[in-house]
Amino acid sequence: MNALFRNPVAAGFAALAAAILTAATFAIVPETKQAVILRFENPVATINQWQPGQVFGRTGAGMIARIPFIDKIVWIDKRVLDADLDNTLVLSTDQLRLNVDAFARFRIVDPLKAVTSTGSTSNTEERVADQLRPLLGTALRNELGKVPFSSLLSPERGRVMDAIQASLQRNAQQYGAEIVDVRIKHADLPDGSPLESALERMRTARQQEANTIRAQGQKQAQIVRAEAEAQSARIYAESFSKDAQFYDFYRAMESYRRTFGADGGPAPTGSTNIILSPGNDYLREFRGQK
Amino acid sequence: MKILPAWLRRPSILPTTLAADNSKGPWGPGNDDEKSGPRNPWSVPPGGKKAAKPTALDEFLNRAKNVGGGGGGGGMPQLPGGANARALWLIAVALIVIVWVVWTSFHQIGPQQRGVVTYFGRYSGILNPGIRLTLPAPIVNVQKVDVEQVRNDEFPRDGSENVLTGDQNILDLAYTVRWRVENPRDFVFEIQDPEETVRATAESAMRAVIATTTLNEAIGAGRTTIEARVAQTMQQILNDYQAGVRVQGVSIKQASAPASLIDDFNAVTAAQQQAVGALNNARSYSQQVIAQAQGEAARFDKVYGEYKLAPEVTRRRMYYETMEAVLAKTDKTIVEPSGVMPYLPLGQQRKLEEPRAAAPATLPAQPAPTTGAPR
């Protein structure tokens, strides 16, 4: 103790050395990271490697010790990672072009393989994602090229995604990655003619619908009118057929009045000349002969 | 390990527990000041007196200057020496350690937060709201996560986007997703970028659901169903990821036909109105026709009832009345078989005696012609 007081600088340096040594020996592995320990660039251990069904708190995370300055730690993310792929042009079987944004969620389950296959000791996850991206693009183009455009917009879509995931999984194994999920984010018609023609098709469909609705309306209206006419005919018939002869007379009288403008209605157009022969029934009495 | 230069600059004697923290990278906020604090505040000691005799430190510094070493930080300032100085050193170091321990042992967890506790990096539990005490860093680390706050994600971030429907139509869509952290442990440990994952999941789920509905459903009555299905699909995907996220709800702000087609969609609505209008016209016409028929039939029935009581008389009466009315309104010409006998109404000269075969004389219409016998 006295020595320490007498020589604080030496004490400081001793503490410093101890601190450096401690820091170089012990490392904390968090829950979110896996570690590969390289001894003279040779991997000797993986720590906190992802295992299915592990519970947090009982993983390999925690404090680890290593040989200072000899063992090197390569950190690899343990969480679910993301490889995004934007604007991939896909051609469906019916030659429709489609702009697809997709993503793959993956997890590095074999950190050692990830390190050796990418040959990187830093940002390994990003390297793996960079490797997976083109593979995802290829898988997308292959699988979506096998199906018609309409099946992308149907429940079949799930099957297509599963196929993409399976084909990507085969490739991902060599990078020590496991594909958790592959999904299509966007599947849009590219701008320009495909989009325009789709809009045009929608437009004509709407016009057709409008015309159909109008025609149906006309049809309904005509049916309603015809029914009304039929019903009125029935009403007339029911009433007039009680005495057809009298109806004939009655209706004739009414018709005369109307025709010659004597029913109080509008005056008939055109003048009327009636030429009566004396034999006319109306002039029977006029002639004075019985 | 990377911050060793900082260590070289620091003349304080730190306990080795702190050393491990250096491997962890950046200092927490507020620690930096205390760490580098001792150098300047103590360069001019409170006593204000210079060291009386050169201490080992001074000698060392002189030697160091000569050699040109002495570590980073541009040379040490003159440090106080003697017994006082030693006491100050100790106090300073102790103070730093105490501040450090207090700073990292007490955690104020807000009512909407939970603290995820890691013990040497290993998960060891969740801290509930309140002032909580743990072992100091670097042994124990606490990460606060907001679990109550409902986060709103807008899709797209502005305006609206085109989505393809199941019947290969294009839909203009804008929607909001509300979610919150349900399991802070999973939220922190399972996904690299949880927020982005939620966004991507929402977009994917929404498109998958829209791709199974028709345009008319999406812009019409199907909205609520779509919202519920998207929320359900999202929740399922996120559960597969073990994201520790609870989807509170999805609400569609806008689902309409593309702007350039609005007129055509309105035309359909107009056609529907027209169809309804045509039908209404037809209905009113049918009411009219039937009412007229009923009226005429009723009229006939009444007349017929009278007629049956006295058929012949009624018949003659009706005939004469009709003829009267008709002939009163018309020009009349009576033609005898021997020739033409113009029948003259009142106020006109009679031409009965003129025996000539003439064409019927057309007479001007008279307001009150008579059908009586000639005078």
PDB file of C-alpha atoms in Angstrom, chain B residues 25-213:
ATOM      1  CA  GLY B  25     -17.016  -0.105 -26.360  1.00  0.00           C
ATOM      2  CA  PRO B  26     -18.416   3.371 -25.792  1.00  0.00           C
ATOM      3  CA  TRP B  27     -18.892   4.801 -22.355  1.00  0.00           C
ATOM      4  CA  GLY B  28     -22.349   5.472 -21.161  1.00  0.00           C
ATOM      5  CA  PRO B  29     -23.421   9.064 -21.230  1.00  0.00           C
ATOM      6  CA  GLY B  30     -22.320  10.995 -18.250  1.00  0.00           C
ATOM      7  CA  ASN B  31     -19.479   8.649 -17.437  1.00  0.00           C
ATOM      8  CA  ASP B  32     -17.097  10.333 -19.761  1.00  0.00           C
ATOM      9  CA  ASP B  33     -17.047  13.487 -17.723  1.00  0.00           C
ATOM     10  CA  GLU B  34     -16.272  11.707 -14.542  1.00  0.00           C
ATOM     11  CA  LYS B  35     -13.621   9.606 -16.189  1.00  0.00           C
ATOM     12  CA  SER B  36     -11.694  12.402 -17.742  1.00  0.00           C
ATOM     13  CA  GLY B  37     -12.655  14.716 -14.985  1.00  0.00           C
ATOM     14  CA  PRO B  38      -9.745  14.200 -12.658  1.00  0.00           C
ATOM     15  CA  ARG B  39      -7.165  15.487 -15.069  1.00  0.00           C
ATOM     16  CA  ASN B  40      -8.284  19.064 -15.291  1.00  0.00           C
ATOM     17  CA  PRO B  41     -10.006  19.852 -12.044  1.00  0.00           C
ATOM     18  CA  TRP B  42      -7.008  18.616 -10.082  1.00  0.00           C
ATOM     19  CA  SER B  43      -4.348  20.244 -12.173  1.00  0.00           C
ATOM     20  CA  VAL B  44      -4.620  23.285  -9.957  1.00  0.00           C
ATOM     21  CA  PRO B  45      -5.183  21.855  -6.519  1.00  0.00           C
ATOM     22  CA  PRO B  46      -7.525  23.516  -4.060  1.00  0.00           C
ATOM     23  CA  GLY B  47      -4.557  24.230  -1.795  1.00  0.00           C
ATOM     24  CA  GLY B  48      -3.060  26.195  -4.635  1.00  0.00           C
ATOM     25  CA  LYS B  49       0.530  25.448  -3.594  1.00  0.00           C
ATOM     26  CA  LYS B  50       2.999  23.896  -5.909  1.00  0.00           C
ATOM     27  CA  ALA B  51       4.815  20.750  -5.026  1.00  0.00           C
ATOM     28  CA  ALA B  52       7.673  21.544  -2.704  1.00  0.00           C
ATOM     29  CA  LYS B  53       9.956  18.773  -3.761  1.00  0.00           C
ATOM     30  CA  PRO B  54       9.996  16.807  -6.930  1.00  0.00           C
ATOM     31  CA  THR B  55       8.103  13.574  -6.579  1.00  0.00           C
ATOM     32  CA  ALA B  56       8.659  10.422  -8.432  1.00  0.00           C
ATOM     33  CA  LEU B  57       5.967  11.514 -10.756  1.00  0.00           C
ATOM     34  CA  ASP B  58       7.765  14.707 -11.716  1.00  0.00           C
ATOM     35  CA  GLU B  59      10.911  12.802 -12.318  1.00  0.00           C
ATOM     36  CA  PHE B  60       9.076  10.379 -14.446  1.00  0.00           C
ATOM     37  CA  LEU B  61       7.462  13.140 -16.420  1.00  0.00           C
ATOM     38  CA  ASN B  62      10.774  14.790 -17.054  1.00  0.00           C
ATOM     39  CA  ARG B  63      12.197  11.519 -18.219  1.00  0.00           C
ATOM     40  CA  ALA B  64       9.207  10.911 -20.370  1.00  0.00           C
ATOM     41  CA  LYS B  65       9.534  14.304 -22.053  1.00  0.00           C
ATOM     42  CA  ASN B  66      13.130  13.620 -22.803  1.00  0.00           C
ATOM     43  CA  VAL B  67      12.324  10.288 -24.332  1.00  0.00           C
ATOM     44  CA  GLY B  68       9.449  11.716 -26.219  1.00  0.00           C
ATOM     45  CA  GLY B  69       6.991   9.057 -25.025  1.00  0.00           C
ATOM     46  CA  GLY B  70       4.526   9.557 -22.270  1.00  0.00           C
ATOM     47  CA  GLY B  71       1.412   8.334 -23.990  1.00  0.00           C
ATOM     48  CA  GLY B  72      -1.328  10.218 -25.708  1.00  0.00           C
ATOM     49  CA  GLY B  73      -3.067  13.264 -24.439  1.00  0.00           C
ATOM     50  CA  GLY B  74      -0.244  15.672 -25.094  1.00  0.00           C
ATOM     51  CA  GLY B  75       1.687  15.348 -21.881  1.00  0.00           C
ATOM     52  CA  MET B  76       0.535  15.338 -18.313  1.00  0.00           C
ATOM     53  CA  PRO B  77      -0.180  18.520 -16.483  1.00  0.00           C
ATOM     54  CA  GLN B  78       1.683  19.135 -13.284  1.00  0.00           C
ATOM     55  CA  LEU B  79       0.094  17.038 -10.628  1.00  0.00           C
ATOM     56  CA  PRO B  80       0.007  17.818  -6.957  1.00  0.00           C
ATOM     57  CA  GLY B  81       2.339  15.752  -4.878  1.00  0.00           C
ATOM     58  CA  GLY B  82       2.825  14.925  -1.224  1.00  0.00           C
ATOM     59  CA  ALA B  83       0.542  13.305   1.282  1.00  0.00           C
ATOM     60  CA  ASN B  84      -2.320  15.678   0.438  1.00  0.00           C
ATOM     61  CA  ALA B  85      -2.023  14.821  -3.160  1.00  0.00           C
ATOM     62  CA  ARG B  86      -2.194  11.124  -2.393  1.00  0.00           C
ATOM     63  CA  ALA B  87      -5.301  11.657  -0.364  1.00  0.00           C
ATOM     64  CA  LEU B  88      -6.832  13.633  -3.198  1.00  0.00           C
ATOM     65  CA  TRP B  89      -5.963  10.896  -5.630  1.00  0.00           C
ATOM     66  CA  LEU B  90      -7.641   8.321  -3.497  1.00  0.00           C
ATOM     67  CA  ILE B  91     -10.697  10.480  -2.967  1.00  0.00           C
ATOM     68  CA  ALA B  92     -10.959  11.207  -6.663  1.00  0.00           C
ATOM     69  CA  VAL B  93     -10.726   7.577  -7.626  1.00  0.00           C
ATOM     70  CA  ALA B  94     -13.179   6.550  -4.922  1.00  0.00           C
ATOM     71  CA  LEU B  95     -15.564   9.271  -6.019  1.00  0.00           C
ATOM     72  CA  ILE B  96     -15.457   8.142  -9.606  1.00  0.00           C
ATOM     73  CA  VAL B  97     -16.074   4.563  -8.613  1.00  0.00           C
ATOM     74  CA  ILE B  98     -18.988   5.508  -6.356  1.00  0.00           C
ATOM     75  CA  VAL B  99     -20.596   7.715  -8.984  1.00  0.00           C
ATOM     76  CA  TRP B 100     -20.154   4.991 -11.528  1.00  0.00           C
ATOM     77  CA  VAL B 101     -21.705   2.349  -9.307  1.00  0.00           C
ATOM     78  CA  VAL B 102     -24.639   4.538  -8.321  1.00  0.00           C
ATOM     79  CA  TRP B 103     -25.178   5.649 -11.873  1.00  0.00           C
ATOM     80  CA  THR B 104     -25.366   2.139 -13.227  1.00  0.00           C
ATOM     81  CA  SER B 105     -27.062   0.423 -10.281  1.00  0.00           C
ATOM     82  CA  PHE B 106     -30.212   2.493 -10.024  1.00  0.00           C
ATOM     83  CA  HIS B 107     -32.618   2.295 -12.879  1.00  0.00           C
ATOM     84  CA  GLN B 108     -35.662   4.441 -13.209  1.00  0.00           C
ATOM     85  CA  ILE B 109     -38.197   2.423 -15.158  1.00  0.00           C
ATOM     86  CA  GLY B 110     -41.166   4.535 -16.271  1.00  0.00           C
ATOM     87  CA  PRO B 111     -44.703   3.225 -15.966  1.00  0.00           C
ATOM     88  CA  GLN B 112     -44.864   2.496 -19.669  1.00  0.00           C
ATOM     89  CA  GLN B 113     -41.465   0.782 -19.751  1.00  0.00           C
ATOM     90  CA  ARG B 114     -39.926  -2.532 -18.891  1.00  0.00           C
ATOM     91  CA  GLY B 115     -36.238  -3.126 -18.342  1.00  0.00           C
ATOM     92  CA  VAL B 116     -34.554  -6.090 -19.957  1.00  0.00           C
ATOM     93  CA  VAL B 117     -31.811  -7.215 -17.600  1.00  0.00           C
ATOM     94  CA  THR B 118     -28.692  -8.991 -18.783  1.00  0.00           C
ATOM     95  CA  TYR B 119     -26.141 -10.402 -16.390  1.00  0.00           C
ATOM     96  CA  PHE B 120     -22.766 -10.458 -18.163  1.00  0.00           C
ATOM     97  CA  GLY B 121     -24.695 -10.393 -21.411  1.00  0.00           C
ATOM     98  CA  ARG B 122     -26.994 -13.225 -20.436  1.00  0.00           C
ATOM     99  CA  TYR B 123     -30.678 -12.505 -20.061  1.00  0.00           C
ATOM    100  CA  SER B 124     -31.776 -12.689 -16.466  1.00  0.00           C
ATOM    101  CA  GLY B 125     -35.169 -11.078 -16.212  1.00  0.00           C
ATOM    102  CA  ILE B 126     -37.473  -8.133 -16.666  1.00  0.00           C
ATOM    103  CA  LEU B 127     -37.653  -5.061 -14.457  1.00  0.00           C
ATOM    104  CA  ASN B 128     -41.085  -3.652 -13.759  1.00  0.00           C
ATOM    105  CA  PRO B 129     -41.767   0.085 -13.406  1.00  0.00           C
ATOM    106  CA  GLY B 130     -40.258   1.919 -10.460  1.00  0.00           C
ATOM    107  CA  ILE B 131     -36.775   2.677  -9.179  1.00  0.00           C
ATOM    108  CA  ARG B 132     -34.912  -0.595  -9.430  1.00  0.00           C
ATOM    109  CA  LEU B 133     -31.536  -1.568  -8.040  1.00  0.00           C
ATOM    110  CA  THR B 134     -29.186  -3.934  -9.833  1.00  0.00           C
ATOM    111  CA  LEU B 135     -25.538  -4.719  -9.735  1.00  0.00           C
ATOM    112  CA  PRO B 136     -23.520  -2.042 -11.494  1.00  0.00           C
ATOM    113  CA  ALA B 137     -22.385  -2.201 -15.091  1.00  0.00           C
ATOM    114  CA  PRO B 138     -20.633  -4.020 -16.628  1.00  0.00           C
ATOM    115  CA  ILE B 139     -21.954  -6.903 -14.569  1.00  0.00           C
ATOM    116  CA  VAL B 140     -25.571  -6.066 -15.179  1.00  0.00           C
ATOM    117  CA  ASN B 141     -26.984  -4.119 -18.056  1.00  0.00           C
ATOM    118  CA  VAL B 142     -30.513  -2.838 -18.348  1.00  0.00           C
ATOM    119  CA  GLN B 143     -32.182  -1.970 -21.621  1.00  0.00           C
ATOM    120  CA  LYS B 144     -35.431  -0.043 -21.351  1.00  0.00           C
ATOM    121  CA  VAL B 145     -38.227  -0.889 -23.762  1.00  0.00           C
ATOM    122  CA  ASP B 146     -41.499   0.958 -24.120  1.00  0.00           C
ATOM    123  CA  VAL B 147     -44.280  -1.616 -24.012  1.00  0.00           C
ATOM    124  CA  GLU B 148     -47.349   0.557 -23.576  1.00  0.00           C
ATOM    125  CA  GLN B 149     -46.916   3.012 -26.374  1.00  0.00           C
ATOM    126  CA  VAL B 150     -48.902   2.044 -29.447  1.00  0.00           C
ATOM    127  CA  ARG B 151     -46.836   2.774 -32.495  1.00  0.00           C
ATOM    128  CA  ASN B 152     -48.504   3.990 -35.655  1.00  0.00           C
ATOM    129  CA  ASP B 153     -47.061   3.004 -38.977  1.00  0.00           C
ATOM    130  CA  GLU B 154     -48.372   4.725 -42.081  1.00  0.00           C
ATOM    131  CA  PHE B 155     -48.355   2.916 -45.409  1.00  0.00           C
ATOM    132  CA  PRO B 156     -47.216   4.326 -47.658  1.00  0.00           C
ATOM    133  CA  ARG B 157     -45.440   7.115 -45.840  1.00  0.00           C
ATOM    134  CA  ASP B 158     -47.293   9.695 -47.893  1.00  0.00           C
ATOM    135  CA  GLY B 159     -50.082   9.644 -50.436  1.00  0.00           C
ATOM    136  CA  SER B 160     -51.284   6.269 -51.583  1.00  0.00           C
ATOM    137  CA  GLU B 161     -49.952   3.322 -53.519  1.00  0.00           C
ATOM    138  CA  ASN B 162     -51.181   0.966 -56.195  1.00  0.00           C
ATOM    139  CA  VAL B 163     -52.044  -2.545 -55.137  1.00  0.00           C
ATOM    140  CA  LEU B 164     -53.212  -5.359 -57.380  1.00  0.00           C
ATOM    141  CA  THR B 165     -56.481  -7.002 -56.491  1.00  0.00           C
ATOM    142  CA  GLY B 166     -57.488 -10.595 -57.083  1.00  0.00           C
ATOM    143  CA  ASP B 167     -59.388  -9.708 -60.237  1.00  0.00           C
ATOM    144  CA  GLN B 168     -56.270  -8.050 -61.622  1.00  0.00           C
ATOM    145  CA  ASN B 169     -57.478  -4.557 -61.014  1.00  0.00           C
ATOM    146  CA  ILE B 170     -55.508  -1.735 -59.502  1.00  0.00           C
ATOM    147  CA  LEU B 171     -56.452  -0.276 -56.175  1.00  0.00           C
ATOM    148  CA  ASP B 172     -55.327   2.991 -54.634  1.00  0.00           C
ATOM    149  CA  LEU B 173     -54.547   2.157 -51.056  1.00  0.00           C
ATOM    150  CA  ALA B 174     -53.388   3.899 -47.897  1.00  0.00           C
ATOM    151  CA  TYR B 175     -53.540   2.300 -44.483  1.00  0.00           C
ATOM    152  CA  THR B 176     -52.233   2.470 -40.928  1.00  0.00           C
ATOM    153  CA  VAL B 177     -50.942  -0.292 -38.706  1.00  0.00           C
ATOM    154  CA  ARG B 178     -50.974   0.061 -34.923  1.00  0.00           C
ATOM    155  CA  TRP B 179     -48.751  -2.179 -32.880  1.00  0.00           C
ATOM    156  CA  ARG B 180     -46.927  -2.318 -29.589  1.00  0.00           C
ATOM    157  CA  VAL B 181     -44.223  -4.359 -27.928  1.00  0.00           C
ATOM    158  CA  GLU B 182     -45.716  -7.302 -26.143  1.00  0.00           C
ATOM    159  CA  ASN B 183     -42.659  -9.217 -25.097  1.00  0.00           C
ATOM    160  CA  PRO B 184     -39.679  -6.887 -24.520  1.00  0.00           C
ATOM    161  CA  ARG B 185     -37.279  -9.814 -24.249  1.00  0.00           C
ATOM    162  CA  ASP B 186     -38.128 -11.199 -27.661  1.00  0.00           C
ATOM    163  CA  PHE B 187     -38.373  -7.712 -29.118  1.00  0.00           C
ATOM    164  CA  VAL B 188     -34.804  -6.981 -28.065  1.00  0.00           C
ATOM    165  CA  PHE B 189     -33.200 -10.349 -28.720  1.00  0.00           C
ATOM    166  CA  GLU B 190     -34.976 -12.004 -31.616  1.00  0.00           C
ATOM    167  CA  ILE B 191     -35.076  -9.576 -34.493  1.00  0.00           C
ATOM    168  CA  GLN B 192     -32.311  -7.386 -35.769  1.00  0.00           C
ATOM    169  CA  ASP B 193     -34.552  -4.525 -36.847  1.00  0.00           C
ATOM    170  CA  PRO B 194     -37.988  -5.052 -35.326  1.00  0.00           C
ATOM    171  CA  GLU B 195     -39.575  -1.841 -36.603  1.00  0.00           C
ATOM    172  CA  GLU B 196     -38.531  -2.516 -40.165  1.00  0.00           C
ATOM    173  CA  THR B 197     -39.687  -6.107 -39.806  1.00  0.00           C
ATOM    174  CA  VAL B 198     -43.135  -4.957 -38.752  1.00  0.00           C
ATOM    175  CA  ARG B 199     -43.300  -2.632 -41.753  1.00  0.00           C
ATOM    176  CA  ALA B 200     -42.248  -5.279 -44.238  1.00  0.00           C
ATOM    177  CA  THR B 201     -44.648  -7.771 -42.705  1.00  0.00           C
ATOM    178  CA  ALA B 202     -47.518  -5.325 -42.931  1.00  0.00           C
ATOM    179  CA  GLU B 203     -46.869  -4.604 -46.594  1.00  0.00           C
ATOM    180  CA  SER B 204     -46.599  -8.265 -47.414  1.00  0.00           C
ATOM    181  CA  ALA B 205     -49.720  -9.223 -45.469  1.00  0.00           C
ATOM    182  CA  MET B 206     -51.786  -6.399 -46.925  1.00  0.00           C
ATOM    183  CA  ARG B 207     -50.882  -7.337 -50.474  1.00  0.00           C
ATOM    184  CA  ALA B 208     -51.485 -11.006 -49.874  1.00  0.00           C
ATOM    185  CA  VAL B 209     -54.959 -10.252 -48.561  1.00  0.00           C
ATOM    186  CA  ILE B 210     -55.856  -7.735 -51.277  1.00  0.00           C
ATOM    187  CA  ALA B 211     -54.715 -10.266 -53.865  1.00  0.00           C
ATOM    188  CA  THR B 212     -57.513 -12.555 -52.743  1.00  0.00           C
ATOM    189  CA  THR B 213     -60.280  -9.957 -52.844  1.00  0.00           C
TER     190      THR B 213
END
